[in-house]
Short mmCIF file of C-alpha atoms and ligand atoms in Angstrom, two decimals:
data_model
loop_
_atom_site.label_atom_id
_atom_site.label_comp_id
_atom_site.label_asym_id
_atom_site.label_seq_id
_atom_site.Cartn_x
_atom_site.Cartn_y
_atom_site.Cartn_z
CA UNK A 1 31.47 -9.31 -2.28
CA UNK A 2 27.41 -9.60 -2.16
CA UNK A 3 25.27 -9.32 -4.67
CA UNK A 4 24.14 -5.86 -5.93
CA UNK A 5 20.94 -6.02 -7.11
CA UNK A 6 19.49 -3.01 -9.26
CA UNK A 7 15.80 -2.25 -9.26
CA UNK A 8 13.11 0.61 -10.70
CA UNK A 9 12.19 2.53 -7.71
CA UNK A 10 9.51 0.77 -6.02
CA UNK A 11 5.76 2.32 -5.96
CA UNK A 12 3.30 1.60 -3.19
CA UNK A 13 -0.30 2.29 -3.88
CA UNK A 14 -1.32 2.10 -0.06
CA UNK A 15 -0.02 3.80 2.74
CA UNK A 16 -1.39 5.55 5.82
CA UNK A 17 1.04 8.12 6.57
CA UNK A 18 -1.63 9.52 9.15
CA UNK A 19 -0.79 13.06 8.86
CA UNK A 20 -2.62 15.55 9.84
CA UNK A 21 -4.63 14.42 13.05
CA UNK A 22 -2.50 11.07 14.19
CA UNK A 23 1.49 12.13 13.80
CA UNK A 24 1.68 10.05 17.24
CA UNK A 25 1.67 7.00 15.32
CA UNK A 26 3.07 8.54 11.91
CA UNK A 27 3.95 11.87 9.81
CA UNK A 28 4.72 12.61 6.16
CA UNK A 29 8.46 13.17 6.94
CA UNK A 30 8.91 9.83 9.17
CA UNK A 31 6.63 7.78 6.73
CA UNK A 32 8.36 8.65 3.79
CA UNK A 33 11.93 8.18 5.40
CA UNK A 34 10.49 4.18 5.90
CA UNK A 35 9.46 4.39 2.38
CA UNK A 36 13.09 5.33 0.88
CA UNK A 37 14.58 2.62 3.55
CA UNK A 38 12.11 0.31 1.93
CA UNK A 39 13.06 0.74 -1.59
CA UNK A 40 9.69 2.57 -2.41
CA UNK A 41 9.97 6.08 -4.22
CA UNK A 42 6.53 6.57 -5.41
CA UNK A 43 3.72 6.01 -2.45
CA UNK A 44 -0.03 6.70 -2.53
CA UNK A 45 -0.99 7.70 0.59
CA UNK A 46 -4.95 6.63 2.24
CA UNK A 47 -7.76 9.23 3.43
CA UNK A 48 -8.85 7.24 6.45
CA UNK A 49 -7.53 10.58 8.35
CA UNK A 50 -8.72 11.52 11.73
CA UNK A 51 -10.83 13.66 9.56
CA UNK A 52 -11.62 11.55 6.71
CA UNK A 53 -9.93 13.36 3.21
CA UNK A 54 -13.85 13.63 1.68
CA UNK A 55 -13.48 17.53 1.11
CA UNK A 56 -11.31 18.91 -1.91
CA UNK A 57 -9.94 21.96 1.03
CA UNK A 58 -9.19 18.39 3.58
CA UNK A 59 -6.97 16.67 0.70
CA UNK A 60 -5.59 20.70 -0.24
CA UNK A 61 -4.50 21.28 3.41
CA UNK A 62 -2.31 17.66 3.26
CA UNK A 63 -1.10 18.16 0.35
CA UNK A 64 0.53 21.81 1.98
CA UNK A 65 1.85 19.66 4.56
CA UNK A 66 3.36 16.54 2.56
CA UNK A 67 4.89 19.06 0.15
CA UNK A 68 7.10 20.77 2.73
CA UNK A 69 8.18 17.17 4.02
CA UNK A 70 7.91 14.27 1.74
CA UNK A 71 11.19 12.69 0.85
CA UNK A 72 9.46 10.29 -1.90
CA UNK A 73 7.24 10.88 -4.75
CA UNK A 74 3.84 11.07 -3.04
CA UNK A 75 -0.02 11.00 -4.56
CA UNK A 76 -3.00 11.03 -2.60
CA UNK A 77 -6.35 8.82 -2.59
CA UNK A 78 -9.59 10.68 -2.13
CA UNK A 79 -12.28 9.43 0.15
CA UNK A 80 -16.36 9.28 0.07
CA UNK A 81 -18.97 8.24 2.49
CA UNK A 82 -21.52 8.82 -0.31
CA UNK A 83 -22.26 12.03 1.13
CA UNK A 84 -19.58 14.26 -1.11
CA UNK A 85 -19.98 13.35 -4.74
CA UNK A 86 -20.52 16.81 -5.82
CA UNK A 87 -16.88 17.62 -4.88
CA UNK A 88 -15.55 14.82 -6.65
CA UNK A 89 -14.54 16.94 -9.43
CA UNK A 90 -12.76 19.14 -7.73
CA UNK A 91 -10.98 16.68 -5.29
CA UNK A 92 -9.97 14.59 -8.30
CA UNK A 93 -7.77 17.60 -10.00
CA UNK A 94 -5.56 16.64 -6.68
CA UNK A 95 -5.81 12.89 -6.13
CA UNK A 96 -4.75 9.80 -7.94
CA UNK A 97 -7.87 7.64 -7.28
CA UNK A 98 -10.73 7.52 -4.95
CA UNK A 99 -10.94 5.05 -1.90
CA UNK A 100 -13.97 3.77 -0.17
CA UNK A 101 -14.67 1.32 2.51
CA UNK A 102 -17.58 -1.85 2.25
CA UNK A 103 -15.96 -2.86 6.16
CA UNK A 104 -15.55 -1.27 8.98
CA UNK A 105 -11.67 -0.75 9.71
CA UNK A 106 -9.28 1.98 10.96
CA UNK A 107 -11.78 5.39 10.99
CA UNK A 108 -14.84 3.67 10.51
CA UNK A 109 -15.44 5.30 7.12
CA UNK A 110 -17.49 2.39 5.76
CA UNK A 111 -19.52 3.31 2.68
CA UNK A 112 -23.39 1.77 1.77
CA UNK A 113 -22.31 -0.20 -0.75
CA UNK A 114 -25.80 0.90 -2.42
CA UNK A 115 -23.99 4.35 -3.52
CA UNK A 116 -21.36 1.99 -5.61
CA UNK A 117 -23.04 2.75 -9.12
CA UNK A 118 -23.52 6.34 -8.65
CA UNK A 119 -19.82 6.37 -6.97
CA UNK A 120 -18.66 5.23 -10.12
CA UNK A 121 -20.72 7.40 -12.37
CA UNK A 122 -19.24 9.90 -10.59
CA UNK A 123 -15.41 9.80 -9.96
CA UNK A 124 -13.44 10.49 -12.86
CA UNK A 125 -13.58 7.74 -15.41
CA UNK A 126 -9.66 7.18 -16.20
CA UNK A 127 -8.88 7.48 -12.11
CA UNK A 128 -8.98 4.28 -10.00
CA UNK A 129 -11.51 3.56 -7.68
CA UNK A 130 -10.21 1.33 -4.83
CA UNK A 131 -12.31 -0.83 -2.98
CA UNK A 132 -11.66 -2.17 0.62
CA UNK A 133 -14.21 -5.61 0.70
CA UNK A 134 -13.98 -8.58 2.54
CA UNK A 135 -15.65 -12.17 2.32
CA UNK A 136 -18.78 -11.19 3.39
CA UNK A 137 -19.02 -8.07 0.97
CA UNK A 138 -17.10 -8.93 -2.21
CA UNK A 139 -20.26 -10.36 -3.45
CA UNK A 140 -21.83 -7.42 -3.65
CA UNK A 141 -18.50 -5.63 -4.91
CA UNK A 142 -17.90 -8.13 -7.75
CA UNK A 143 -21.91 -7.33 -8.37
CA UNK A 144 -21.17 -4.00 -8.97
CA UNK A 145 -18.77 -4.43 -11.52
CA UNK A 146 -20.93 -5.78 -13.96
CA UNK A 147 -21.26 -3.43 -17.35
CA UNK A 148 -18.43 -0.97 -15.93
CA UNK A 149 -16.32 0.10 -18.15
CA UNK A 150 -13.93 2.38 -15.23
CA UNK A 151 -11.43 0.74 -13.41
CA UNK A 152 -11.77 -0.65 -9.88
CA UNK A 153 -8.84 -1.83 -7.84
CA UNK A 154 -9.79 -4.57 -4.73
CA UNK A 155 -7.14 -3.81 -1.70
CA UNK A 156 -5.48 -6.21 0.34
CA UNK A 157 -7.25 -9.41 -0.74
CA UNK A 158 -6.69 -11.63 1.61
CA UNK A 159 -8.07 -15.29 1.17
CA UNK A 160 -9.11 -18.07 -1.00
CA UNK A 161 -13.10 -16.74 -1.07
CA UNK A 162 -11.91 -13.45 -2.14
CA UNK A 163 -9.56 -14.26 -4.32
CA UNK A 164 -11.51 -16.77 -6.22
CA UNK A 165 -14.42 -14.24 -7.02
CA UNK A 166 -12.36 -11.95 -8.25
CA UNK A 167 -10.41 -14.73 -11.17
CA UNK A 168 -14.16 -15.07 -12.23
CA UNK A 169 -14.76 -11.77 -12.74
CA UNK A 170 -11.45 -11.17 -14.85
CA UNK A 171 -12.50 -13.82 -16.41
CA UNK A 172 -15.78 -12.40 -17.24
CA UNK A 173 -13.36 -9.59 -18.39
CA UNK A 174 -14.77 -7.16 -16.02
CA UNK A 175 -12.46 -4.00 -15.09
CA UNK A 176 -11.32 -5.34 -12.06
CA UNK A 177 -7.23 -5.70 -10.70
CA UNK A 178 -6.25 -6.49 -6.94
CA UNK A 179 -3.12 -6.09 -4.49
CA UNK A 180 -2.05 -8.34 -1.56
CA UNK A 181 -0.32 -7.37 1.08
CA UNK A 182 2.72 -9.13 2.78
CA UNK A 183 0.51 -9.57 5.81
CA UNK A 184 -1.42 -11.96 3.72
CA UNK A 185 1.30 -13.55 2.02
CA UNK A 186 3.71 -13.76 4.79
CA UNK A 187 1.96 -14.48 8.04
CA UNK A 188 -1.65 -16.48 9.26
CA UNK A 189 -3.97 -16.66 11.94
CA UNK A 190 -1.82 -19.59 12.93
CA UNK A 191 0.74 -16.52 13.81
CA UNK A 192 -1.72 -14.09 16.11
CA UNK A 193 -1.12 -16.08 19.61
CA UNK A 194 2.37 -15.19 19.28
CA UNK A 195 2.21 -11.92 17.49
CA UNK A 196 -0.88 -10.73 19.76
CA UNK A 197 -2.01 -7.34 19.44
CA UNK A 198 1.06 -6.71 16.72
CA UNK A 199 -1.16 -9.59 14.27
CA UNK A 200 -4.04 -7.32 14.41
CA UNK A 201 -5.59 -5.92 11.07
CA UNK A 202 -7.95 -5.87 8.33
CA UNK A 203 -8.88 -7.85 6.60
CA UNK A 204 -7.54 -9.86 9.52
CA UNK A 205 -4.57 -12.78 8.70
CA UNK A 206 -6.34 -16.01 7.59
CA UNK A 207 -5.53 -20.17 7.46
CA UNK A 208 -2.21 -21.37 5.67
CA UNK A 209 -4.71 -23.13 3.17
CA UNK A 210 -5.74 -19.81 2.18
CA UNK A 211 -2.11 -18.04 1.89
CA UNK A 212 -1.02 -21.41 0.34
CA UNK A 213 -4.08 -20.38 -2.65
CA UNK A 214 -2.76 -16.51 -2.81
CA UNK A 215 0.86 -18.06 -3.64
CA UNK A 216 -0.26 -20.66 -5.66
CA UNK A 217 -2.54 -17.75 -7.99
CA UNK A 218 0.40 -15.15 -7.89
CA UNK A 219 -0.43 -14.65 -11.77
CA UNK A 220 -3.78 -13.45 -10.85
CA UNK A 221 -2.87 -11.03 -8.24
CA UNK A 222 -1.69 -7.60 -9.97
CA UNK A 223 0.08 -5.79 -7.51
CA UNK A 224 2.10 -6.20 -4.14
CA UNK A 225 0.92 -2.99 -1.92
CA UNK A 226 2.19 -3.03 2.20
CA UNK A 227 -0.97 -1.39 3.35
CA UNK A 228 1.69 0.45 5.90
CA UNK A 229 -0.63 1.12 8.73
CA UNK A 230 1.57 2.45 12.07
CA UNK A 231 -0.32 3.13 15.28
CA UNK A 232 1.33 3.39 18.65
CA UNK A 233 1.91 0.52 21.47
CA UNK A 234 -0.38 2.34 23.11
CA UNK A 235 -3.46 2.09 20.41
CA UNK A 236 -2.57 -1.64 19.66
CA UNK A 237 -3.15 -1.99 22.91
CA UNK A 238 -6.18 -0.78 23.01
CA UNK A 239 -7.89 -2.47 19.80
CA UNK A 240 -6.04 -0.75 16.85
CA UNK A 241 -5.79 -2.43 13.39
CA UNK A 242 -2.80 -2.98 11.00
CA UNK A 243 0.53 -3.27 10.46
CA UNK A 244 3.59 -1.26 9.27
CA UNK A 245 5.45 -2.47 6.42
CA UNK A 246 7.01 -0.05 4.38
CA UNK A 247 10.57 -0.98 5.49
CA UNK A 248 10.12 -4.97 5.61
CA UNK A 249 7.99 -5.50 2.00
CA UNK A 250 10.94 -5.60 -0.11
CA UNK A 251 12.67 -7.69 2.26
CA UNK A 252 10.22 -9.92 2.44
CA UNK A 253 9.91 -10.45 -1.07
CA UNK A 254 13.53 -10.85 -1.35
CA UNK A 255 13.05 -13.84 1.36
CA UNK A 256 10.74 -15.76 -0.89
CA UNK A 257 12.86 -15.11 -4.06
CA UNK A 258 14.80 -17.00 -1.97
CA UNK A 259 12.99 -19.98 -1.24
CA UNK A 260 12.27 -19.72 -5.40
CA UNK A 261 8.70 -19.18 -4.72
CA UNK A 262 8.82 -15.69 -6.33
CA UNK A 263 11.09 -14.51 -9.06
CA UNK A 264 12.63 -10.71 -9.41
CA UNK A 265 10.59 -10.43 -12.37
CA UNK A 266 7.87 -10.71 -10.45
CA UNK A 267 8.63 -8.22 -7.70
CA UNK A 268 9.64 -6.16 -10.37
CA UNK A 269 6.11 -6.33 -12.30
CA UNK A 270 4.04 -6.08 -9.14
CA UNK A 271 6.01 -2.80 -6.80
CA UNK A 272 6.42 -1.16 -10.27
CA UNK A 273 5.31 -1.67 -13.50
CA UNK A 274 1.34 -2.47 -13.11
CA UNK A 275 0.95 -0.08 -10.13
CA UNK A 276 2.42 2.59 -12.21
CA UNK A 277 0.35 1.32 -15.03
CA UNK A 278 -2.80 0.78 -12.82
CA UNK A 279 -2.38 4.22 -11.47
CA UNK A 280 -0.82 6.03 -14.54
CA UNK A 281 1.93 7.37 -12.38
CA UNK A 282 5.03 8.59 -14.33
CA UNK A 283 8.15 6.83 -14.30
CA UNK A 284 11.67 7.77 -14.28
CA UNK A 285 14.96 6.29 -15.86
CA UNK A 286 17.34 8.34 -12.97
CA UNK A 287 14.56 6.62 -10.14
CA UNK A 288 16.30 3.24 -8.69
CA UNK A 289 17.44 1.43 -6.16
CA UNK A 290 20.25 -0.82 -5.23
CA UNK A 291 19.64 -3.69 -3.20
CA UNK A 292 22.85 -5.76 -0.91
CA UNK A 293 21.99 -9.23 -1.14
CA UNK A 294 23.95 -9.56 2.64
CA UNK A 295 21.30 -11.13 5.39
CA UNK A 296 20.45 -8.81 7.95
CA UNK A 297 18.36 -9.10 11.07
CA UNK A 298 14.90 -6.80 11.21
CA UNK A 299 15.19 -4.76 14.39
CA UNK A 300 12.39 -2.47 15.87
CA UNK A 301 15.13 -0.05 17.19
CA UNK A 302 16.41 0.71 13.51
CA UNK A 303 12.95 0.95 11.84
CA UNK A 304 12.32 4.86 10.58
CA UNK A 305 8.50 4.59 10.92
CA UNK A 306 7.55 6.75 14.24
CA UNK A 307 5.54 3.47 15.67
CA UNK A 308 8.53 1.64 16.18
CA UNK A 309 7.95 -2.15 15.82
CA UNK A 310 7.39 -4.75 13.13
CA UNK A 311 5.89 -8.02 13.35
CA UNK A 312 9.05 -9.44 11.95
CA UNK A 313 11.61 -8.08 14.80
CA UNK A 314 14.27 -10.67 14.99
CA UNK A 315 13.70 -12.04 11.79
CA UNK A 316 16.58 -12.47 9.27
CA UNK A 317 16.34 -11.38 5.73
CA UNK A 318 18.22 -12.11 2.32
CA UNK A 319 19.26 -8.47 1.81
CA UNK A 320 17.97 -4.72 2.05
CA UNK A 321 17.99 -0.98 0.24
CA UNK A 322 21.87 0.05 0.19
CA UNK A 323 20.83 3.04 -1.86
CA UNK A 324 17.61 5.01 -3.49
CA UNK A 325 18.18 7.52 -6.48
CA UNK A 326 15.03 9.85 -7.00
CA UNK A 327 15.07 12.27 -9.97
CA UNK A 328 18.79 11.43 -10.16
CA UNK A 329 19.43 12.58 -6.56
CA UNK A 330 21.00 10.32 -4.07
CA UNK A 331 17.87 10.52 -0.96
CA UNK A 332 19.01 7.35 0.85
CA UNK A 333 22.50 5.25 1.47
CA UNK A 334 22.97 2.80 4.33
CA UNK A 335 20.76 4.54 6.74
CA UNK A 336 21.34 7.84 5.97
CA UNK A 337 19.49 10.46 4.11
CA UNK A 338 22.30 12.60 2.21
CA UNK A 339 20.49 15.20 0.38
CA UNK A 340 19.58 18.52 1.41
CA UNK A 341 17.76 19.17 -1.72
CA UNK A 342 15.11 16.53 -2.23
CA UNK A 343 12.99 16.07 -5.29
CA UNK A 344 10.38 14.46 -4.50
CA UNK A 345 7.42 15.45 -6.12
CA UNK A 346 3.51 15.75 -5.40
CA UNK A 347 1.64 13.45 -8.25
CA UNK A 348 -1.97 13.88 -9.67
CA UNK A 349 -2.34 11.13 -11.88
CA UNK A 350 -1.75 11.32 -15.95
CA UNK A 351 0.47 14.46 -15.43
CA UNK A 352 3.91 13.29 -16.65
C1 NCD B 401 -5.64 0.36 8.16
C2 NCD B 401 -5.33 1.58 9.02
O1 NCD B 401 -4.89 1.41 10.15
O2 NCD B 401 -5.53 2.72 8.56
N1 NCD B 401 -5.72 -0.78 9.00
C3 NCD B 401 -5.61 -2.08 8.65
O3 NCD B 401 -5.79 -2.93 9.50
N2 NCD B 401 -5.27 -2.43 7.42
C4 NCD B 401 -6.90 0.59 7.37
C5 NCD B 401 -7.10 -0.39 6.25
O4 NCD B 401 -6.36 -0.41 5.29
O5 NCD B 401 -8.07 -1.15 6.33
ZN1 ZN B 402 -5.05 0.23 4.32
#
């Protein structure tokens, strides 16, 4: 008999479900199917749209359309180009925090980084702002930190540089927390000749000296978050960046638990507790999910996300989701999606 492993329903503070405008590469009823085959019940989903999600009626109109498909808890970010801070107000009743850009990346929302203070003047003080910064920016981010008193989550931090400003500032005891991705952690630049258009994203994969840092300062990095960004064959092809990972996170994880660099305390702390915490998202005692310790191969063909491939097709793992429970409610077991009624919810933040 394997091992049965029980586990809070996992939460994932950044997806791109890319619904409406780009259900080619992804939808709310597809995305959140990878979710529950993931392990994740809870996911915050991006507003890099087609049409960014910078208008309270934008974010109203998804919300319509997750609510009639989502098969996981499901809370939305808010976006700004600097241009909509009057509706913030309004577009915060609906969203769990707001998201803005100091690179250029998938929609090419980026932000002058100039409109940070008044950003954060701005945005409800209790709601998260997330920042997406990279080496040549997180100067200026860190910067902008000082005297804050809101919180400000850093995305996908990917290196030793990035990493290292942000310890300081915690140190400093500025508001700051950050996520890595399994991108980061898993895979490096050493990796893209072989991966090719598939190793493609932002912040893009760096050295092993840097991912060997990230593991080494696991203690300083608050939250795991797959950054679960589909697009087709056809837009990797031509240029697109990221990676889905909403099915292969938890495996992942499960791989370096064991090779003993991680611990399930660990993946516990950083899918659940501080993103729920970070995010003030409820929780929920009948929310879990069993994991089979059995190895199992990753293959593209049996992925739920619409794109269709991983970077890790053909790669063992130590075990996978056997079974999800949401609001007591059996929504996933061994590929299957048993229940006809669903509870997944819609979350604004603080609302439990
Ligand atoms: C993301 C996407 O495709 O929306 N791409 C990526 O490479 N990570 C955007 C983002 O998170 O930067
Ligand atoms: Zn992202």
């Amino acid at each position: 008999m394997s091992e049965v492993l029980r586990l809070p329903g996992l939460v994932d503070v950044h997806v791109h479900l890319r619904e409406p405008g780009q259900t080619d590469k992804e939808d709310f009823d597809t995305g959140t199917r990878a979710a529950l085959a993931g392990g994740f019940t809870t996911v915050l989903d991006m507003p890099n749209n087609a049409l960014p999600i910078t208008t309270p009626e934008r974010l109203e109109e998804k919300i319509a359309l997750a609510r009639e498909k989502t098969m996981c808890d499901i809370g939305f970010h808010y976006g700004s180009l600097g241009d909509n801070l009057g509706t913030f107000a309004e577009g915060a009743k609906h969203a769990v925090g707001l998201k803005v850009y100091l690179n250029n990346t998938t929609g090419g929302y980026t932000l002058d980084p100039a409109r940070l203070k008044e950003i954060y003047a701005t945005w409800p003080r209790n709601q998260v702002v997330l920042l997406h910064t990279e080496e040549d920016t997180i100067d200026i981010a860190m910067a902008s930190l000082e005297g804050l008193d809101r919180p400000v989550h850093i995305c996908h931090m990917p290196s030793r540089a990035v990493l290292e400003k942000i310890i300081a500032a915690k140190q400093k005891g500025l508001p700051v927390t950050c996520g890595v991705t399994p991108n980061h952690l898993f895979i490096t630049e050493e990796d893209v000749p072989r991966l090719g258009v598939y190793g493609m994203m932002k912040p893009p994969l760096k050295t092993k000296a840097d991912q060997d840092f990230l593991w080494a300062h696991l203690d300083d990095i608050d939250i795991f978050e797959s950054d679960h960004a589909p697009h087709t064959h056809e837009d990797k092809a031509a240029g697109a960046f990221g990676v889905p990972n909403l099915e292969t996170t938890l495996p992942l994880l499960l791989k370096a638990r064991a090779e003993g660099k991680l611990t399930l305390e660990q993946i516990i702390d950083k899918c659940f507790t501080k993103p729920s915490e970070i995010f003030g998202l409820p929780t929920d005692d009948a929310t879990y999910i069993e994991v089979k310790m059995e190895p199992y191969v990753i293959h593209n063909a049996e992925l739920q996300t619409k794109c269709g491939w991983s970077p890790w097709d053909g790669e063992e793992m130590p075990g996978r989701v056997q079974k999800v429970v949401l609001h007591g409610a059996t929504v996933y077991e061994n590929g299957e999606f048993p229940t006809a009624a669903n509870p997944a919810r819609v979350l604004t933040p603080f609302d439990s």
